[in-house]
Coordinates of C-alpha atoms (C1' of nucleotides) in Angstrom, one line a residue:
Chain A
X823 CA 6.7 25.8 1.8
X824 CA 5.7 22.7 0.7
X825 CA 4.8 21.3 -2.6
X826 CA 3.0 18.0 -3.5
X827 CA 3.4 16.9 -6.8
X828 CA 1.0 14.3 -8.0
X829 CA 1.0 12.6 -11.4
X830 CA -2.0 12.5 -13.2
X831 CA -3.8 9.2 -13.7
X832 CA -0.1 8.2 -13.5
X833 CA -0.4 4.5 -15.0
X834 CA -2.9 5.7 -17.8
X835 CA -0.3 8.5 -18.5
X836 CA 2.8 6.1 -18.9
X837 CA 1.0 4.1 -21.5
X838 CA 0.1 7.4 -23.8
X839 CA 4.2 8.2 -23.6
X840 CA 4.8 5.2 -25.6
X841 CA 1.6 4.4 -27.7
X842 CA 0.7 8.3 -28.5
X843 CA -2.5 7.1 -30.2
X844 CA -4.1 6.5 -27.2
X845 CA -4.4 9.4 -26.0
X846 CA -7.9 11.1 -25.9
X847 CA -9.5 7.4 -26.0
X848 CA -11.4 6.0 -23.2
X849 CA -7.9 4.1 -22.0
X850 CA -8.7 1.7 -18.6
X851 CA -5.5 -0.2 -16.8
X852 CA -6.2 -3.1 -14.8
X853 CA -5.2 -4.4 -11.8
X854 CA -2.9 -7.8 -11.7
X855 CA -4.8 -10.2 -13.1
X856 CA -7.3 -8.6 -15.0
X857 CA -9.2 -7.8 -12.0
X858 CA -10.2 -4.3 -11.7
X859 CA -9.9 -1.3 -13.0
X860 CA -7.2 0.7 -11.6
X861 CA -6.1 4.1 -13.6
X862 CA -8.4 5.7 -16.0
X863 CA -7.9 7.8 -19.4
X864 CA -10.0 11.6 -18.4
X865 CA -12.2 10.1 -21.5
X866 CA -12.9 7.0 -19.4
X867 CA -13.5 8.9 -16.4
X868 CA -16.6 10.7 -18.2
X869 CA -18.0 7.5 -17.9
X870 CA -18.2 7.6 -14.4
X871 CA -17.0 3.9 -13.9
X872 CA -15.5 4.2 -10.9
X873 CA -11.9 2.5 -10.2
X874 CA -12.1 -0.4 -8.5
X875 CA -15.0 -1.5 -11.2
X876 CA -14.5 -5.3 -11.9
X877 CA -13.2 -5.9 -15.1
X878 CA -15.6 -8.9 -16.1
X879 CA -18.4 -6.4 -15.6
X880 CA -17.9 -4.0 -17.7
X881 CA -16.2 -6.3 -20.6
X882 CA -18.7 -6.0 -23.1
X883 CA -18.8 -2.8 -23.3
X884 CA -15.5 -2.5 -25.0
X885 CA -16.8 -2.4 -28.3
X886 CA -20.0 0.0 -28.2
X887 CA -18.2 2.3 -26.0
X888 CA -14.9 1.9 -27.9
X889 CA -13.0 1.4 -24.6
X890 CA -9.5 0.1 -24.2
X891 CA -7.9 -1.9 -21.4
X892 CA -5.1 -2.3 -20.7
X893 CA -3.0 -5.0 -18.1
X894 CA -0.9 -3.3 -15.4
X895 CA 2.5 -3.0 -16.5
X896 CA 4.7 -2.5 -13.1
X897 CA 8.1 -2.9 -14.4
X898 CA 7.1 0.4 -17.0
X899 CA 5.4 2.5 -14.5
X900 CA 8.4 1.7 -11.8
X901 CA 10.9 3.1 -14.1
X902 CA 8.9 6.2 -15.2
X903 CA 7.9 7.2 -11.6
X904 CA 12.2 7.1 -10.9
X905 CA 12.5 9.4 -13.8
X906 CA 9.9 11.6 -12.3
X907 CA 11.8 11.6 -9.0
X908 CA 15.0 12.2 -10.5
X909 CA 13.6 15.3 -12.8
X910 CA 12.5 16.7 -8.8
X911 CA 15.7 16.1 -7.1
X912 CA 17.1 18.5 -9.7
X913 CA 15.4 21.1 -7.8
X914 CA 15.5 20.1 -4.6
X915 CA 17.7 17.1 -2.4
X916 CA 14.4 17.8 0.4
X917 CA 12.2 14.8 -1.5
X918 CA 10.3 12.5 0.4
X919 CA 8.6 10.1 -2.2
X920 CA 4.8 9.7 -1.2
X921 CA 4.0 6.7 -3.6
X922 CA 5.0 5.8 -7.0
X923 CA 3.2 9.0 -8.1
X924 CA 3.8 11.3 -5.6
X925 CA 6.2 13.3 -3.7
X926 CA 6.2 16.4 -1.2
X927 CA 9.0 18.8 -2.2
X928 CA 10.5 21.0 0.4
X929 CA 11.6 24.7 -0.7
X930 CA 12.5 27.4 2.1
X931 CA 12.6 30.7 0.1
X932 CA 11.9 34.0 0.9
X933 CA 8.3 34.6 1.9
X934 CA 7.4 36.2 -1.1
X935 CA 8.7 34.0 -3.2
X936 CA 7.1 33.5 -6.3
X937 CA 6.0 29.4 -5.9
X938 CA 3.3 29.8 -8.9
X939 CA 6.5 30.1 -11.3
X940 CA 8.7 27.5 -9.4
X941 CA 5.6 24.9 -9.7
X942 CA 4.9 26.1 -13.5
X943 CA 8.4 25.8 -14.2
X944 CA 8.5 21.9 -11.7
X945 CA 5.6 20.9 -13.7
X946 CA 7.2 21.9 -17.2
X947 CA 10.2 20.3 -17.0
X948 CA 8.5 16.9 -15.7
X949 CA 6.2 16.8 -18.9
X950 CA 8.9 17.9 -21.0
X951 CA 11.0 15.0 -19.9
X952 CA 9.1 12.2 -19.3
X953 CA 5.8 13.1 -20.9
X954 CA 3.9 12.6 -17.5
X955 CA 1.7 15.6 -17.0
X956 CA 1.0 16.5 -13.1
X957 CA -1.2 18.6 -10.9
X958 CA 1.0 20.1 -8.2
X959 CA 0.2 22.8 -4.9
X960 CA 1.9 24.4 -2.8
X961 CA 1.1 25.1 0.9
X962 CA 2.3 25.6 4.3
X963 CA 1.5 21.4 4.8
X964 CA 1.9 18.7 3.3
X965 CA -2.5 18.4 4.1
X966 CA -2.8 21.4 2.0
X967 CA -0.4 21.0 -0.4
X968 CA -2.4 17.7 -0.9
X969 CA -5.3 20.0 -1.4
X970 CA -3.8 22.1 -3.4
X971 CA -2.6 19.8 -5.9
X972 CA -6.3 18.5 -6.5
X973 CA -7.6 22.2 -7.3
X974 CA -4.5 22.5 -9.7
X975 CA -5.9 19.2 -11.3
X976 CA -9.5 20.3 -11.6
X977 CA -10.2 24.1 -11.2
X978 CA -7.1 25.3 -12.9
X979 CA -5.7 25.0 -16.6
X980 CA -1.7 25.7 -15.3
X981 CA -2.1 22.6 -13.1
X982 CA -0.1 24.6 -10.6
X983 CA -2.2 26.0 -7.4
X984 CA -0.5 27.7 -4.6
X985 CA -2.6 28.1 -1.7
X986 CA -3.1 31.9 -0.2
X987 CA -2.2 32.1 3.6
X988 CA -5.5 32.9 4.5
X989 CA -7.4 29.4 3.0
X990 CA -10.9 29.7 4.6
X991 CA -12.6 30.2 1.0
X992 CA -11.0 27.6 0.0
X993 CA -11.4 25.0 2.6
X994 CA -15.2 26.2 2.9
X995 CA -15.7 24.6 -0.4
X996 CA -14.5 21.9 0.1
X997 CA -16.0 18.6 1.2
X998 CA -14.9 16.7 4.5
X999 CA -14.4 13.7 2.7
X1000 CA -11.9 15.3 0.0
X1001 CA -9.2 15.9 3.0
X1002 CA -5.7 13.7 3.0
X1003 CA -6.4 11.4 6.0
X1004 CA -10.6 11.4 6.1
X1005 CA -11.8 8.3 4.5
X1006 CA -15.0 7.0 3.8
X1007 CA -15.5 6.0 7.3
X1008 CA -14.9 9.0 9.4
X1009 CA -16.3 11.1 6.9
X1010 CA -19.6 9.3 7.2
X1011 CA -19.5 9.8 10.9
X1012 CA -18.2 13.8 10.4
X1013 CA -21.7 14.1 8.4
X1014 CA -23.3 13.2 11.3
X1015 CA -22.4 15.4 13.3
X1016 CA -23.0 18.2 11.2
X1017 CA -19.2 18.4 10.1
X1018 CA -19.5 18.5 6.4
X1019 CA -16.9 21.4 5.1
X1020 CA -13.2 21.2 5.4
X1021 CA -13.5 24.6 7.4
X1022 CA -16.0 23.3 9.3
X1023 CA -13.6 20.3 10.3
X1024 CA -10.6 23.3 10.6
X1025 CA -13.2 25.0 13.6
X1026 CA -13.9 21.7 15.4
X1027 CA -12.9 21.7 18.9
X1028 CA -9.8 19.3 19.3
X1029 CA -9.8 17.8 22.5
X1030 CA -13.6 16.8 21.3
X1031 CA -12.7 15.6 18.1
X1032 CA -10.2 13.4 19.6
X1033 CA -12.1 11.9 22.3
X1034 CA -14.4 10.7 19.6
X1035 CA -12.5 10.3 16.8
X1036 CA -8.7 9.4 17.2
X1037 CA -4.9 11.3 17.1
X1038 CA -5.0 10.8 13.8
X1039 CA -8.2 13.2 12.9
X1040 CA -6.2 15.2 15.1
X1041 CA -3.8 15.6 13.2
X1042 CA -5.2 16.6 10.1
X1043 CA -6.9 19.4 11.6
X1044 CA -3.8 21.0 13.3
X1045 CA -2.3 21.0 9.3
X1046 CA -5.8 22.5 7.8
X1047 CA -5.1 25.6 9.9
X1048 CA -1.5 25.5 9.1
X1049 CA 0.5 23.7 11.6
X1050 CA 2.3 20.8 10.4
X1051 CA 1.7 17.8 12.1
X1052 CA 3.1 15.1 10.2
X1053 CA 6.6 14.6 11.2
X1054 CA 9.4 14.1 8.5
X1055 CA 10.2 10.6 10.3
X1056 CA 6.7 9.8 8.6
X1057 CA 8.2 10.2 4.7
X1058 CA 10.6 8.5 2.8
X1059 CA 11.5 6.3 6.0
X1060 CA 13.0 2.8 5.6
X1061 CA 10.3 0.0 4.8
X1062 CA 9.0 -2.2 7.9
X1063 CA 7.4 -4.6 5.9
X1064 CA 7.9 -5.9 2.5
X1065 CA 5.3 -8.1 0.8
X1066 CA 4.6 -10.2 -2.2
X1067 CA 1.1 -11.8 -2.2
X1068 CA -1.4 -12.2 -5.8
X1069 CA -4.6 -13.8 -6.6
X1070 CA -4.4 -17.2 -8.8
X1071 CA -5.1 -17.1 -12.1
X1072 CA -6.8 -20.1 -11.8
X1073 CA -8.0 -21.6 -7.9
X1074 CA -5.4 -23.7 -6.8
X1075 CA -6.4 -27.0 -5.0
X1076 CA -3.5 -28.9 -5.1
X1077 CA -0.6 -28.8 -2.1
X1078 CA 2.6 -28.7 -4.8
X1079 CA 0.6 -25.8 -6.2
X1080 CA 0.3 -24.1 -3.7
X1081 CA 4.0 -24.6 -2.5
X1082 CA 5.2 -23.8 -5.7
X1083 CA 3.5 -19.7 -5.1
X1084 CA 5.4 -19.5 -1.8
X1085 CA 8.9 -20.2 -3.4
X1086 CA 7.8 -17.7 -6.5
X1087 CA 6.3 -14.6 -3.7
X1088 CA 9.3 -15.6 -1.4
X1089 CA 11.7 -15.3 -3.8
X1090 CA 10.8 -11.9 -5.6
X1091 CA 10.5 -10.4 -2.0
X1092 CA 13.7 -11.6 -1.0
X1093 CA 15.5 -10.1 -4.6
X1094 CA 13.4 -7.0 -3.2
X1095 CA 15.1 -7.7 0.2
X1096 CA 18.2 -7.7 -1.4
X1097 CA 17.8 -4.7 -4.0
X1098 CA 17.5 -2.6 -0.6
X1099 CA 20.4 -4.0 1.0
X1100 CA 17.9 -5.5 4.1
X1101 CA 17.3 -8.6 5.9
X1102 CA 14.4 -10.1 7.7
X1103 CA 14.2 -11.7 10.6
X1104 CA 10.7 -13.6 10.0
X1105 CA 7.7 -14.1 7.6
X1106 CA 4.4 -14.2 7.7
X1107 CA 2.6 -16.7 5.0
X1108 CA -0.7 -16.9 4.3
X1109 CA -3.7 -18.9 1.8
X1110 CA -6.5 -17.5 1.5
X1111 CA -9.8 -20.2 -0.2
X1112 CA -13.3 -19.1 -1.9
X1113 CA -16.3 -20.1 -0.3
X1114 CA -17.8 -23.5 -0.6
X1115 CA -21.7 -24.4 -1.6
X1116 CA -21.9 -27.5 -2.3
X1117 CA -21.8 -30.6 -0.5
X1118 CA -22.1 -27.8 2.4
X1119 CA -22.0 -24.1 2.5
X1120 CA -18.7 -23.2 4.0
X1121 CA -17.8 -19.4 4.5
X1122 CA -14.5 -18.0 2.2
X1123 CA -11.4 -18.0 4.6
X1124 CA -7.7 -18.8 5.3
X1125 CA -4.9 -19.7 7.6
X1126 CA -1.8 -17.9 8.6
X1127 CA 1.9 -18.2 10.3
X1128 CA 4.5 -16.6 11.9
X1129 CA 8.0 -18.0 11.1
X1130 CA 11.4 -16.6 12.2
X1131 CA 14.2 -17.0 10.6
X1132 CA 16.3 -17.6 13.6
X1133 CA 18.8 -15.1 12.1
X1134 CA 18.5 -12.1 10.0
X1135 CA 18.4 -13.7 5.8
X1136 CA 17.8 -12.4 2.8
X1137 CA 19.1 -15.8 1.0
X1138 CA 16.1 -16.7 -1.1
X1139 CA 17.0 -20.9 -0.1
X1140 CA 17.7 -20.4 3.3
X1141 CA 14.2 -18.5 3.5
X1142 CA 12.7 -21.2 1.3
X1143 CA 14.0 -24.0 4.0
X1144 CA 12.5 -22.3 6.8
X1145 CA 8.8 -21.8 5.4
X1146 CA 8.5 -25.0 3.4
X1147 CA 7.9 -27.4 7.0
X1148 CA 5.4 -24.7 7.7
X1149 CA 3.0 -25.0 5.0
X1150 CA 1.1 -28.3 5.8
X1151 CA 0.1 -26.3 8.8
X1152 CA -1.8 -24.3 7.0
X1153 CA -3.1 -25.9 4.4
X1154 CA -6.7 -27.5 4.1
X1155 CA -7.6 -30.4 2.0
X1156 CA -10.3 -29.8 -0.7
X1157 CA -10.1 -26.0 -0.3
X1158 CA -9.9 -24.4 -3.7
X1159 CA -7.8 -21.8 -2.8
X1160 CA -7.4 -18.6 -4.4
X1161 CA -4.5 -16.2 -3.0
X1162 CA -1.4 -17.0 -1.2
X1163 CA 1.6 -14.6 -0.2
X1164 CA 4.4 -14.2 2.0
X1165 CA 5.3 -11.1 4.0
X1166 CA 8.8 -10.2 5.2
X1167 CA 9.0 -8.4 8.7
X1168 CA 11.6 -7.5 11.5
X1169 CA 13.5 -5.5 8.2
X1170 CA 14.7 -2.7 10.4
X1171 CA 17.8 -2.2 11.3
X1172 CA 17.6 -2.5 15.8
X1173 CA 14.2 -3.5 16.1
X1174 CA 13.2 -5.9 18.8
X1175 CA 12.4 -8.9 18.1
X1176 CA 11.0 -11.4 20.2
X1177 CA 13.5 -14.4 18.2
X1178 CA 13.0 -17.7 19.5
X1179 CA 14.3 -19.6 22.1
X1180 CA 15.7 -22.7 20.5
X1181 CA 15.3 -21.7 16.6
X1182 CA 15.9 -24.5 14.1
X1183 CA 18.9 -24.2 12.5
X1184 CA 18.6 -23.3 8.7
X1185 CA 19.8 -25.6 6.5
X1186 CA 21.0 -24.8 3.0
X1187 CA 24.1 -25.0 0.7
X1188 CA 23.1 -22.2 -1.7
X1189 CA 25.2 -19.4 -0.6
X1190 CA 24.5 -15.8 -0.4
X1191 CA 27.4 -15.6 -3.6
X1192 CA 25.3 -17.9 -5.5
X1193 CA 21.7 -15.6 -4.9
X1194 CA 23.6 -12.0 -5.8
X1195 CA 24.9 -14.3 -9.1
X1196 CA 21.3 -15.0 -9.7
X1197 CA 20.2 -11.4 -9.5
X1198 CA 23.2 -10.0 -11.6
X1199 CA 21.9 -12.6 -14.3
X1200 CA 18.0 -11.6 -13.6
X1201 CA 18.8 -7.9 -14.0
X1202 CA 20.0 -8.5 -17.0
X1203 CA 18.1 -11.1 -18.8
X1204 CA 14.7 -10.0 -17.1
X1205 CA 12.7 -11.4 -14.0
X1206 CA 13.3 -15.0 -13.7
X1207 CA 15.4 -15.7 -16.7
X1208 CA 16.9 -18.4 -13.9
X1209 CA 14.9 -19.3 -10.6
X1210 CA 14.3 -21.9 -8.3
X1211 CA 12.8 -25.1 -9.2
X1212 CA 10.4 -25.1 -6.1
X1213 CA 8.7 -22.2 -7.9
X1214 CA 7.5 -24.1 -10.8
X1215 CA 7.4 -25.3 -14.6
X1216 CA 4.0 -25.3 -15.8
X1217 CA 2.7 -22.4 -13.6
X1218 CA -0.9 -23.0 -14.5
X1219 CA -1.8 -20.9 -11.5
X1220 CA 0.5 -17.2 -12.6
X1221 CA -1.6 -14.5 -13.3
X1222 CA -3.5 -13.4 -16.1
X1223 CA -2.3 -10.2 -18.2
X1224 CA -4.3 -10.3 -22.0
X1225 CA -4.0 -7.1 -22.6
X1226 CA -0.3 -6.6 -21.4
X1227 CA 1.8 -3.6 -23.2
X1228 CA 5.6 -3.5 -23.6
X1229 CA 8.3 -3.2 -21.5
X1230 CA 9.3 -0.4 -23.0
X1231 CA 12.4 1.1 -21.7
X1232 CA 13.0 -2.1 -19.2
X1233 CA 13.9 -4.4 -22.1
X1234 CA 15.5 -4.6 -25.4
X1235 CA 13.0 -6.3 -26.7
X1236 CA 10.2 -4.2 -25.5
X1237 CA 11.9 -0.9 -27.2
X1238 CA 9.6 1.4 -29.1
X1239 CA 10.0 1.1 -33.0
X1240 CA 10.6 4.7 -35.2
X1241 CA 9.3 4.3 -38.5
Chain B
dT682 C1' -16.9 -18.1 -12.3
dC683 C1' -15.4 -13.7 -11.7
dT684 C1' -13.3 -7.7 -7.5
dG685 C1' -5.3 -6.0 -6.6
dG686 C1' -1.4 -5.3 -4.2
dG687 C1' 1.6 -2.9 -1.0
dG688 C1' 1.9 -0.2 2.7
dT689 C1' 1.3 2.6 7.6
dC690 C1' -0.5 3.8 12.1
dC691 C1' -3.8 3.8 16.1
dT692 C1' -6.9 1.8 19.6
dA693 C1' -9.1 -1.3 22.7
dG694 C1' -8.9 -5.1 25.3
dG695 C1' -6.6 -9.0 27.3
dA696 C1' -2.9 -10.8 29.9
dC697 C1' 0.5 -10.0 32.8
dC698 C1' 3.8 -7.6 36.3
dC699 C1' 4.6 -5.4 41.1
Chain C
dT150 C1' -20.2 -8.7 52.7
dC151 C1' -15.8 -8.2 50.5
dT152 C1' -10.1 -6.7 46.9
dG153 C1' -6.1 -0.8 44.4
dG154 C1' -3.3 1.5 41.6
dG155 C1' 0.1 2.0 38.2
dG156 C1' 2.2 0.1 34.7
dT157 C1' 3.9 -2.8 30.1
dC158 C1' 3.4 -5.7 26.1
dC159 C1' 0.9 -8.0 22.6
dT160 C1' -2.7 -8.8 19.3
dA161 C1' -6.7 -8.2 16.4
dG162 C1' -9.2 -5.2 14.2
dG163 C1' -10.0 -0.8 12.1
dA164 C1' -8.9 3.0 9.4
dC165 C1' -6.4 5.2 6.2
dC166 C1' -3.3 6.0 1.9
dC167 C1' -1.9 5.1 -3.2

DNA sequence: TCTGGGGTCCTAGGACCC
DNA sequence: TCTGGGGTCCTAGGACCC
């Protein structure tokens, strides 16, 4: 059996645990920069302001509907989702982490086995020691153990659901669209043709549905009728990509600017890069500008580029030195820009590359010593107690957080007080 | 004025090979 | 008048997830 345990409004959650007083307000927390809203209170969810609702919308109603926001706090909700983990891997080493507030759990009892009392007793011992509450089902896949934990957060009061062997009540209830792996899209197109149930979708006929759908939808209908078809390669495997990019807090129109983002994303990827003992072989940066209107209307847009490292790096200078040349090439003049970031690729271990043929060499005399000295200092005096110069003094451009809380168990100084 | 950030996988079509 | 069949690789775009 499988179990999927899923945090409830996970980020909302981590901010009660240390500010108690919030809980059974209309809570919000905001995406970087204040954009959007992100995680929301069950209070604000009454609302029905949806995530993904701007922020600068729905600002004034903070006072008449006595709503609080809050900034997104990663560095908190990091650390809580690894206690979360950890409380799991008590029970079980079979863990593959979903996202930060999700894992599938893998138990292989007896048939009979009582999972109602294994989940209670999972679901317990998270709250009780960490103070996140969670909805979590089992099933027979890890597509209805995703359903499952959804009916344990809203049909049930245990927030524990195990799904019976024979589902099609259950799946006849429920909506295409509410199925792990149907989005807005294909649901749309499912409606069409008549497909509206998840037992509807469980009966389609397969060969049909992937002619005009793809693998994928596949897939998910093989796991609705029990059959697992997503493979364990597909969980809690090593990381292809890894990315920093942000919005500006304020457009950027100036080259230096705009430089200076690079060598801040590049170089808290690169202590990412580090942190899981990887390397890259290449980057990918990017700017992305707003539209124009006036003297002309010109469309919003951006330029990107490749560049390889020559060699596998994680050095934060020796990346630095290879994008730096490259950014002219991409930059525009008069654009006010508004995003920039830099993605790492080629991170696994034996992948093909295509390298090239005559790379330039990489010049730099900060060694590899000199970066891990940087992160032992950064992991204990906090995120860029030292960094490079080419990231910036002034940093008009970093992003805004008004309404950030503490770190609270990341740093000493953001330690709850007892009275 | 103003809407995040970090990922994965699949598919179709173009270009190329023999 | 008029040109096959079997492949691979790469890329852009689409779709999905949290």
């Amino acid at each position: 059996m499988i179990g999927l345990i899923d945090c409830n409004n996970f980020y909302v959650s981590c901010e009660c645990v240390f500010n108690p007083h919030l809980i059974g307000r209309r809570v919000a927390v905001l995406t970087n920069n204040d954009g959007c809203v992100v995680s929301r209170s069950p209070e604000f969810k009454k609302l029905n302001i949806p995530v993904g609702t701007p922020y600068f919308k729905i600002k004034d109603l903070e006072k008449p509907l006595g709503l609080v926001f809050i900034s997104s706090n990663y560095e908190l909700y990091a650390d809580m989702s690894n206690r979360v983990m950890s409380v799991l891997r008590q029970f079980t080493p079979h863990l593959e982490q979903y996202s930060i507030d999700e894992a599938f759990v893998h138990f292989n009892l007896s048939k009979d086995y009582d999972y109602e009392s294994l989940a209670k007793e999972l679901r317990e011992r998270i709250l009780q020691w960490t103070g996140i509450p969670t909805g979590i089902g089992f099933a027979s896949t890890r597509t209805l153990a995703k359903l499952g934990s959804e009916i344990a957060k809203k049909k049930t009061k245990t927030g524990v659901f195990v799904m019976p062997q024979h589902a099609e009540n259950i799946l006849r209830e429920t909506p295409v669209g509410d199925i792990w792996g149907v989005g807005p899209r294909v649901e749309k197109r499912l409606m069409a043709l008549g497909i509206r149930t998840a037992l509807q979708l469980a009966e389609a006929d397969l060969p049909w549905l992937q002619k005009k759908f793809s693998v994928c939808l596949v897939r998910t209908v093989l796991e609705l009728q029990g059959q697992s078809a997503t493979a364990a390669e597909d969980f809690g495997h090593p990381m292809k990509t890894a990315a920093c990019t942000r919005m500006f807090g304020t457009p950027i129109v100036d080259f230096e600017e705009l430089r200076e983002t690079v060598a801040d994303y590049a170089e808290s990827a690169a202590a990412r890069l580090r942190e899981m003992g990887k390397q890259a072989v290449g980057a990918c940066v990017f700017f992305l500008y707003y539209p124009e209107y006036y003297p002309v209307a010109l469309p919003e847009g951006g330029a990107e580029i490749n560049v390889m490292f020559g060699h596998p790096t994680n050095n934060t200078a020796e990346i630095f030195a290879a994008l730096a040349p490259n950014l002219p090439k991409i930059f525009q003049q008069g654009r006010r820009y508004k995003k920039s970031g830099v993605i790492f690729f080629g991170l696994e271990n034996g992948t093909l590359i295509q390298p090239e043929l005559f790379p330039a060499p990489i010049r730099t005399n900060v060694s590899d010593r000199v970066v891990e000295t940087l992160d032992i200092i950064n992991r204990q005096f906090g995120r860029r107690a030292v960094h490079c110069l080419a990231s910036g003094l002034a940093r008009p451009w970093t992003m805004r957080r008004e309404k950030l809380s503490s770190r609270y168990t990341t740093a000493w100084d953001g330690l709850p007080l007892a009275r």
